[in-house]
Structure formats: C-alpha cells, structure tokens
Amino acid sequence: MLVDSHCHLNFEQLSSELDAVVARAREAGVGHMLTIGTKLREFSGVRAIAERYDEIHCSVGVHPHEAESEAADVTAAKLIELSQHPKVVGIGETGLDYFYEHAPRTLQEKSFRVHIAAARETGLPLIVHTRDADADTVKILHEEYEKGPFTGVIHCFSSGWEVAEKSMEIGFYISISGIVTFKPADDLRAHVRNIPVERLLVETDSPYLAPVPKRGKTNEPSFVAHTAAKVAELKGLDPEALAAITTDNFFNLFNKIERKI
C-alpha cells in the first residue's frame, strides 16, 4: 500500500468529484491520504473531508502565501485548539516562499515560528513549504529546535541539498512529489539518491504537479504511484519495497493516526 502524504482534497479541482477521486486512489493501492490545511478560514472544509473518509486525515495551518491575509488569526493557541480534533494529525503547511512573495517575508517568518511553537507544544509534525528560501528555512528550523525539539517534514522537496541535510539533522523527513519525474529535475533526482530511504515520504501535492506520464492532467492521489515508482528506481528498490518503507515512515512520523494498513 502507498500513502499520499500531502494533497489538497478541498481544492475545487478535486472536491467537485471527491468520491471518484478517493475510489481511484483505492484502486491504485493508496491506503491513506493526508489533506492539508492552507487557510484557517477554510479549515472546517478540510476537516469535514477527513471526517468523511476513514483513510483520510488532515492538518491545520496557514500557507506562507496567506501569512498576511490571516496574520490576525494565526496564533499558536488557535492552532493548538484546532489540532485537538482526532482527525488533525499535523501542523501546517507553513514555511517560506520567496519565489512568489505573496506575503511580506517578515510576516511569513512570524507565521512560520508560530506554527513551530504549536508543533512543539502538541508533538504533532510540522509540514514545511520552502521555495527559494533555503538559508532562512534552515536558520529558523535550527534556531527554533534549540528552544525545544519538534518533528516534521519538508514537503514537495525541490530545494538544495543543505535543506535536506540540515532538516534531517533534527529528525525531519523529506517528501518527494511528481517533480522528481520531470525532465529538468536532474538535481532533485541526485538528491533523492542520497537521502536515506528511512527518511523518505511520497506525495502528490495534488491538484498540482502531476507526474510523468500524467503531465497536463489534474493531479490526484492515485498518481502518487508514478512518483513512488520513480523514487524506487532511483533507490534501486522494487516498487513494493519502496511502498512499504514510505508507508512505515509516514505512520512513524504521523503517529497520532491509528494505523490500519
């Protein structure tokens, strides 16, 4: 069985046919999905999806793009409160995005540190988004870790090696998306070869980043099988072995979930 460790099932491209999306995931051997919170004002919808299906859990958080629009609402206390729901198993996604900079960097950093405080307090994994912000991401993670440990994952990893290396130093996992199948992604494939398999997760980040051979289509959790196959090839493993390892890794990290697969 496979796990899609990061998807956005509340986004309209998927929510409009959610039963079919979930059915196709089951047929593809995807036994669990984690749907991700990006806005507190939309969190109730994310949580409702997780409540509706046994094999779906969710996270609560504010994407760095929303750090300005939700600045007044995102507090550690609020995240901790919302995380008490049994279906909420992670904090985020949060982090830094200097590629688009939809929010000022100062507000992104403030939000990031608030999420880290909530992750530390709850013991739930932190789900980190980082794009064109390698140095600051590493700096903040290590500064905060010195205040007290927390666990987490670098989601949709496509950064430089330092982000992987320095985050693994504090016990983080690295999640690989369909980008690893893209023709220009030679650097990422080299990094995947070097990441210990016991630190790897796989994801879709659907509805975005559909892997080869599904490029141009709306991504969905069933497509994680194509990403996993590429990662297995890079690691010199049978797809079944890679699926078993990454599934174990997922449940080791998101250990609030009662494992049924």
mmCIF file of C-alpha atoms in Angstrom:
data_model
loop_
_atom_site.group_PDB
_atom_site.id
_atom_site.type_symbol
_atom_site.label_atom_id
_atom_site.label_comp_id
_atom_site.label_asym_id
_atom_site.label_seq_id
_atom_site.Cartn_x
_atom_site.Cartn_y
_atom_site.Cartn_z
ATOM 1 C CA MET A 1 0.000 0.000 0.000
ATOM 2 C CA LEU A 2 1.024 3.598 -0.643
ATOM 3 C CA VAL A 3 0.325 6.799 1.258
ATOM 4 C CA ASP A 4 -0.165 10.214 -0.331
ATOM 5 C CA SER A 5 1.423 12.281 2.414
ATOM 6 C CA HIS A 6 0.332 15.673 1.054
ATOM 7 C CA CYS A 7 -2.715 16.561 -1.051
ATOM 8 C CA HIS A 8 -5.357 19.283 -1.178
ATOM 9 C CA LEU A 9 -8.661 17.486 -1.441
ATOM 10 C CA ASN A 10 -10.667 20.597 -0.570
ATOM 11 C CA PHE A 11 -9.470 22.399 -3.713
ATOM 12 C CA GLU A 12 -12.252 22.623 -6.275
ATOM 13 C CA GLN A 13 -10.458 20.517 -8.915
ATOM 14 C CA LEU A 14 -10.714 17.518 -6.561
ATOM 15 C CA SER A 15 -13.597 18.321 -4.228
ATOM 16 C CA SER A 16 -16.041 18.505 -7.136
ATOM 17 C CA GLU A 17 -15.683 14.739 -7.665
ATOM 18 C CA LEU A 18 -14.279 13.638 -4.345
ATOM 19 C CA ASP A 19 -15.900 10.203 -4.130
ATOM 20 C CA ALA A 20 -14.464 9.303 -7.540
ATOM 21 C CA VAL A 21 -11.032 10.664 -6.600
ATOM 22 C CA VAL A 22 -10.974 8.569 -3.431
ATOM 23 C CA ALA A 23 -12.201 5.490 -5.306
ATOM 24 C CA ARG A 24 -9.426 5.839 -7.893
ATOM 25 C CA ALA A 25 -6.878 6.209 -5.103
ATOM 26 C CA ARG A 26 -8.082 2.979 -3.516
ATOM 27 C CA GLU A 27 -7.881 1.186 -6.867
ATOM 28 C CA ALA A 28 -4.288 2.412 -7.293
ATOM 29 C CA GLY A 29 -3.294 0.981 -3.919
ATOM 30 C CA VAL A 30 -3.272 4.240 -1.975
ATOM 31 C CA GLY A 31 -4.325 3.251 1.511
ATOM 32 C CA HIS A 32 -4.108 6.624 3.222
ATOM 33 C CA MET A 33 -4.155 10.324 2.353
ATOM 34 C CA LEU A 34 -3.275 13.472 4.283
ATOM 35 C CA THR A 35 -5.213 16.533 3.126
ATOM 36 C CA ILE A 36 -3.526 19.781 4.063
ATOM 37 C CA GLY A 37 -4.783 22.962 5.664
ATOM 38 C CA THR A 38 -3.655 26.200 4.000
ATOM 39 C CA LYS A 39 -6.130 28.772 5.392
ATOM 40 C CA LEU A 40 -7.803 28.854 8.795
ATOM 41 C CA ARG A 41 -10.927 30.345 7.223
ATOM 42 C CA GLU A 42 -11.271 27.186 5.106
ATOM 43 C CA PHE A 43 -10.176 24.686 7.745
ATOM 44 C CA SER A 44 -13.683 23.454 8.549
ATOM 45 C CA GLY A 45 -13.991 22.178 4.976
ATOM 46 C CA VAL A 46 -10.631 20.401 5.164
ATOM 47 C CA ARG A 47 -11.627 18.768 8.441
ATOM 48 C CA ALA A 48 -15.019 17.721 7.061
ATOM 49 C CA ILE A 49 -13.302 15.768 4.271
ATOM 50 C CA ALA A 50 -11.148 13.939 6.809
ATOM 51 C CA GLU A 51 -14.226 13.160 8.900
ATOM 52 C CA ARG A 52 -15.994 11.724 5.862
ATOM 53 C CA TYR A 53 -13.429 9.019 4.973
ATOM 54 C CA ASP A 54 -11.650 6.545 7.243
ATOM 55 C CA GLU A 55 -8.434 6.674 5.197
ATOM 56 C CA ILE A 56 -8.077 10.456 5.213
ATOM 57 C CA HIS A 57 -6.611 12.662 7.951
ATOM 58 C CA CYS A 58 -5.788 16.358 7.809
ATOM 59 C CA SER A 59 -3.520 19.106 9.060
ATOM 60 C CA VAL A 60 -4.250 22.623 10.257
ATOM 61 C CA GLY A 61 -2.199 25.592 9.156
ATOM 62 C CA VAL A 62 -1.657 28.718 7.097
ATOM 63 C CA HIS A 63 0.346 28.572 3.874
ATOM 64 C CA PRO A 64 3.056 31.245 3.585
ATOM 65 C CA HIS A 65 1.089 32.806 0.710
ATOM 66 C CA GLU A 66 -1.659 33.540 3.256
ATOM 67 C CA ALA A 67 0.609 34.851 6.023
ATOM 68 C CA GLU A 68 -0.593 38.416 5.519
ATOM 69 C CA SER A 69 -4.290 37.783 4.925
ATOM 70 C CA GLU A 70 -4.540 35.568 8.019
ATOM 71 C CA ALA A 71 -1.969 37.350 10.195
ATOM 72 C CA ALA A 72 -4.566 38.381 12.768
ATOM 73 C CA ASP A 73 -5.952 34.856 13.148
ATOM 74 C CA VAL A 74 -2.939 32.550 13.222
ATOM 75 C CA THR A 75 -1.739 32.082 16.778
ATOM 76 C CA ALA A 76 -0.138 29.100 18.438
ATOM 77 C CA ALA A 77 -3.117 28.874 20.788
ATOM 78 C CA LYS A 78 -5.578 28.718 17.879
ATOM 79 C CA LEU A 79 -3.562 26.053 16.053
ATOM 80 C CA ILE A 80 -3.256 24.020 19.245
ATOM 81 C CA GLU A 81 -7.004 24.296 19.852
ATOM 82 C CA LEU A 82 -7.909 23.134 16.347
ATOM 83 C CA SER A 83 -5.359 20.320 16.451
ATOM 84 C CA GLN A 84 -7.214 18.605 19.296
ATOM 85 C CA HIS A 85 -9.675 17.105 16.822
ATOM 86 C CA PRO A 86 -8.892 13.382 16.370
ATOM 87 C CA LYS A 87 -8.564 13.709 12.601
ATOM 88 C CA VAL A 88 -5.975 16.524 12.801
ATOM 89 C CA VAL A 89 -2.506 14.962 12.776
ATOM 90 C CA GLY A 90 -0.130 17.708 11.615
ATOM 91 C CA ILE A 91 0.621 21.434 11.818
ATOM 92 C CA GLY A 92 0.924 23.300 8.527
ATOM 93 C CA GLU A 93 1.608 23.705 5.812
ATOM 94 C CA THR A 94 3.771 26.613 6.821
ATOM 95 C CA GLY A 95 7.162 27.966 5.872
ATOM 96 C CA LEU A 96 8.698 30.474 3.498
ATOM 97 C CA ASP A 97 8.069 31.226 -0.173
ATOM 98 C CA TYR A 98 10.400 33.823 -1.655
ATOM 99 C CA PHE A 99 9.568 32.833 -5.242
ATOM 100 C CA TYR A 100 6.106 34.394 -5.316
ATOM 101 C CA GLU A 101 6.304 36.508 -2.133
ATOM 102 C CA HIS A 102 2.535 36.847 -1.882
ATOM 103 C CA ALA A 103 3.140 37.927 1.726
ATOM 104 C CA PRO A 104 5.941 40.031 3.218
ATOM 105 C CA ARG A 105 8.910 37.976 4.406
ATOM 106 C CA THR A 106 8.589 39.304 7.945
ATOM 107 C CA LEU A 107 5.022 38.020 8.204
ATOM 108 C CA GLN A 108 5.961 34.684 6.648
ATOM 109 C CA GLU A 109 8.676 34.244 9.270
ATOM 110 C CA LYS A 110 6.349 35.216 12.109
ATOM 111 C CA SER A 111 3.737 32.719 10.944
ATOM 112 C CA PHE A 112 6.388 30.020 10.498
ATOM 113 C CA ARG A 113 7.607 30.441 14.065
ATOM 114 C CA VAL A 114 4.033 30.410 15.401
ATOM 115 C CA HIS A 115 3.416 27.077 13.658
ATOM 116 C CA ILE A 116 6.660 25.687 15.073
ATOM 117 C CA ALA A 117 5.573 26.666 18.575
ATOM 118 C CA ALA A 118 2.276 24.830 18.042
ATOM 119 C CA ALA A 119 4.077 21.760 16.704
ATOM 120 C CA ARG A 120 6.415 21.757 19.693
ATOM 121 C CA GLU A 121 3.541 22.089 22.154
ATOM 122 C CA THR A 122 1.313 19.423 20.576
ATOM 123 C CA GLY A 123 4.012 16.989 19.467
ATOM 124 C CA LEU A 124 2.418 16.910 16.016
ATOM 125 C CA PRO A 125 4.661 17.013 12.927
ATOM 126 C CA LEU A 126 5.361 20.343 11.249
ATOM 127 C CA ILE A 127 4.673 20.388 7.484
ATOM 128 C CA VAL A 128 7.119 22.779 5.833
ATOM 129 C CA HIS A 129 6.816 24.528 2.476
ATOM 130 C CA THR A 130 10.031 26.186 1.301
ATOM 131 C CA ARG A 131 10.743 27.759 -2.083
ATOM 132 C CA ASP A 132 13.745 29.944 -2.919
ATOM 133 C CA ALA A 133 14.280 30.380 0.828
ATOM 134 C CA ASP A 134 16.832 27.687 1.668
ATOM 135 C CA ALA A 135 19.086 29.660 4.024
ATOM 136 C CA ASP A 136 16.285 31.248 6.051
ATOM 137 C CA THR A 137 14.354 27.966 6.283
ATOM 138 C CA VAL A 138 17.384 26.153 7.709
ATOM 139 C CA LYS A 139 18.187 29.054 10.040
ATOM 140 C CA ILE A 140 14.694 29.238 11.508
ATOM 141 C CA LEU A 141 14.322 25.486 11.911
ATOM 142 C CA HIS A 142 17.611 25.228 13.807
ATOM 143 C CA GLU A 143 17.008 28.336 15.917
ATOM 144 C CA GLU A 144 13.620 27.006 16.951
ATOM 145 C CA TYR A 145 14.877 23.487 17.538
ATOM 146 C CA GLU A 146 17.329 24.853 20.095
ATOM 147 C CA LYS A 147 14.325 26.102 22.086
ATOM 148 C CA GLY A 148 12.881 22.585 22.213
ATOM 149 C CA PRO A 149 12.538 19.644 19.811
ATOM 150 C CA PHE A 150 9.795 19.107 17.269
ATOM 151 C CA THR A 151 9.283 16.748 14.348
ATOM 152 C CA GLY A 152 8.309 17.404 10.780
ATOM 153 C CA VAL A 153 8.669 17.012 7.045
ATOM 154 C CA ILE A 154 9.962 19.137 4.187
ATOM 155 C CA HIS A 155 7.101 18.692 1.767
ATOM 156 C CA CYS A 156 7.443 18.697 -2.033
ATOM 157 C CA PHE A 157 11.214 18.821 -1.672
ATOM 158 C CA SER A 158 12.922 20.597 -4.559
ATOM 159 C CA SER A 159 15.497 22.678 -2.709
ATOM 160 C CA GLY A 160 19.257 22.482 -2.452
ATOM 161 C CA TRP A 161 20.981 19.676 -0.581
ATOM 162 C CA GLU A 162 21.549 21.848 2.509
ATOM 163 C CA VAL A 163 17.821 21.934 3.245
ATOM 164 C CA ALA A 164 17.603 18.139 3.181
ATOM 165 C CA GLU A 165 20.794 17.632 5.151
ATOM 166 C CA LYS A 166 20.119 20.229 7.841
ATOM 167 C CA SER A 167 16.483 19.253 8.304
ATOM 168 C CA MET A 168 17.367 15.572 8.609
ATOM 169 C CA GLU A 169 19.878 16.548 11.298
ATOM 170 C CA ILE A 170 16.920 17.488 13.519
ATOM 171 C CA GLY A 171 14.964 14.367 12.603
ATOM 172 C CA PHE A 172 12.857 15.626 9.708
ATOM 173 C CA TYR A 173 11.579 13.551 6.822
ATOM 174 C CA ILE A 174 11.787 14.565 3.151
ATOM 175 C CA SER A 175 8.699 14.188 0.953
ATOM 176 C CA ILE A 176 9.079 13.740 -2.803
ATOM 177 C CA SER A 177 6.456 14.888 -5.298
ATOM 178 C CA GLY A 178 5.926 14.355 -9.021
ATOM 179 C CA ILE A 179 8.658 16.908 -9.731
ATOM 180 C CA VAL A 180 11.113 14.002 -9.456
ATOM 181 C CA THR A 181 9.717 12.652 -12.762
ATOM 182 C CA PHE A 182 10.142 15.941 -14.659
ATOM 183 C CA LYS A 183 12.833 16.037 -17.326
ATOM 184 C CA PRO A 184 14.743 19.067 -15.917
ATOM 185 C CA ALA A 185 14.868 17.657 -12.355
ATOM 186 C CA ASP A 186 18.326 16.057 -12.500
ATOM 187 C CA ASP A 187 19.488 17.794 -9.310
ATOM 188 C CA LEU A 188 16.453 16.567 -7.408
ATOM 189 C CA ARG A 189 16.988 13.008 -8.627
ATOM 190 C CA ALA A 190 20.598 13.188 -7.441
ATOM 191 C CA HIS A 191 19.425 14.363 -4.015
ATOM 192 C CA VAL A 192 16.871 11.543 -3.791
ATOM 193 C CA ARG A 193 19.636 9.024 -4.410
ATOM 194 C CA ASN A 194 21.457 10.473 -1.391
ATOM 195 C CA ILE A 195 18.548 10.743 1.051
ATOM 196 C CA PRO A 196 18.365 7.693 3.358
ATOM 197 C CA VAL A 197 15.319 5.661 2.450
ATOM 198 C CA GLU A 198 14.175 5.657 6.073
ATOM 199 C CA ARG A 199 13.686 9.436 5.755
ATOM 200 C CA LEU A 200 11.606 9.453 2.545
ATOM 201 C CA LEU A 201 7.908 10.072 2.015
ATOM 202 C CA VAL A 202 5.991 10.380 -1.260
ATOM 203 C CA GLU A 203 3.192 12.794 -2.117
ATOM 204 C CA THR A 204 1.217 14.333 -4.944
ATOM 205 C CA ASP A 205 0.656 17.929 -3.758
ATOM 206 C CA SER A 206 -2.462 17.447 -5.868
ATOM 207 C CA PRO A 207 -4.174 19.025 -7.703
ATOM 208 C CA TYR A 208 -0.793 20.369 -8.827
ATOM 209 C CA LEU A 209 2.424 18.830 -10.229
ATOM 210 C CA ALA A 210 1.031 15.741 -11.950
ATOM 211 C CA PRO A 211 3.914 13.313 -12.544
ATOM 212 C CA VAL A 212 5.024 11.815 -15.821
ATOM 213 C CA PRO A 213 3.123 10.143 -17.538
ATOM 214 C CA LYS A 214 0.160 12.249 -16.335
ATOM 215 C CA ARG A 215 1.592 15.678 -17.152
ATOM 216 C CA GLY A 216 -1.082 18.169 -18.176
ATOM 217 C CA LYS A 217 -3.796 16.443 -16.151
ATOM 218 C CA THR A 218 -5.234 17.455 -12.807
ATOM 219 C CA ASN A 219 -3.095 15.654 -10.249
ATOM 220 C CA GLU A 220 -4.826 13.382 -7.740
ATOM 221 C CA PRO A 221 -3.764 10.914 -5.018
ATOM 222 C CA SER A 222 -3.858 7.861 -7.307
ATOM 223 C CA PHE A 223 -0.962 9.386 -9.277
ATOM 224 C CA VAL A 224 1.381 9.025 -6.285
ATOM 225 C CA ALA A 225 2.100 5.547 -7.643
ATOM 226 C CA HIS A 226 4.061 7.100 -10.534
ATOM 227 C CA THR A 227 6.164 9.217 -8.185
ATOM 228 C CA ALA A 228 6.810 6.229 -5.955
ATOM 229 C CA ALA A 229 7.889 4.148 -8.955
ATOM 230 C CA LYS A 230 10.477 6.772 -9.926
ATOM 231 C CA VAL A 231 11.776 7.026 -6.359
ATOM 232 C CA ALA A 232 12.030 3.224 -6.196
ATOM 233 C CA GLU A 233 14.038 3.245 -9.432
ATOM 234 C CA LEU A 234 16.404 5.895 -8.060
ATOM 235 C CA LYS A 235 16.895 3.957 -4.832
ATOM 236 C CA GLY A 236 17.349 0.606 -6.577
ATOM 237 C CA LEU A 237 14.301 -0.906 -4.898
ATOM 238 C CA ASP A 238 11.263 -2.835 -6.051
ATOM 239 C CA PRO A 239 8.184 -0.585 -6.064
ATOM 240 C CA GLU A 240 6.558 -2.808 -3.440
ATOM 241 C CA ALA A 241 9.536 -2.400 -1.116
ATOM 242 C CA LEU A 242 9.578 1.365 -1.565
ATOM 243 C CA ALA A 243 5.830 1.499 -0.888
ATOM 244 C CA ALA A 244 6.250 -0.478 2.333
ATOM 245 C CA ILE A 245 9.123 1.701 3.555
ATOM 246 C CA THR A 246 7.487 5.035 2.799
ATOM 247 C CA THR A 247 4.226 3.873 4.358
ATOM 248 C CA ASP A 248 6.088 2.864 7.520
ATOM 249 C CA ASN A 249 7.845 6.231 7.513
ATOM 250 C CA PHE A 250 4.536 8.077 7.205
ATOM 251 C CA PHE A 251 2.986 6.334 10.180
ATOM 252 C CA ASN A 252 6.171 6.686 12.222
ATOM 253 C CA LEU A 253 6.011 10.448 11.695
ATOM 254 C CA PHE A 254 2.244 10.984 11.858
ATOM 255 C CA ASN A 255 1.902 8.708 14.847
ATOM 256 C CA LYS A 256 -1.372 10.181 16.079
ATOM 257 C CA ILE A 257 -3.041 8.070 13.385
ATOM 258 C CA GLU A 258 -4.177 4.607 14.383
ATOM 259 C CA ARG A 259 -2.604 2.530 11.654
ATOM 260 C CA LYS A 260 -4.912 0.155 9.791
ATOM 261 C CA ILE A 261 -2.786 -0.706 6.753
#
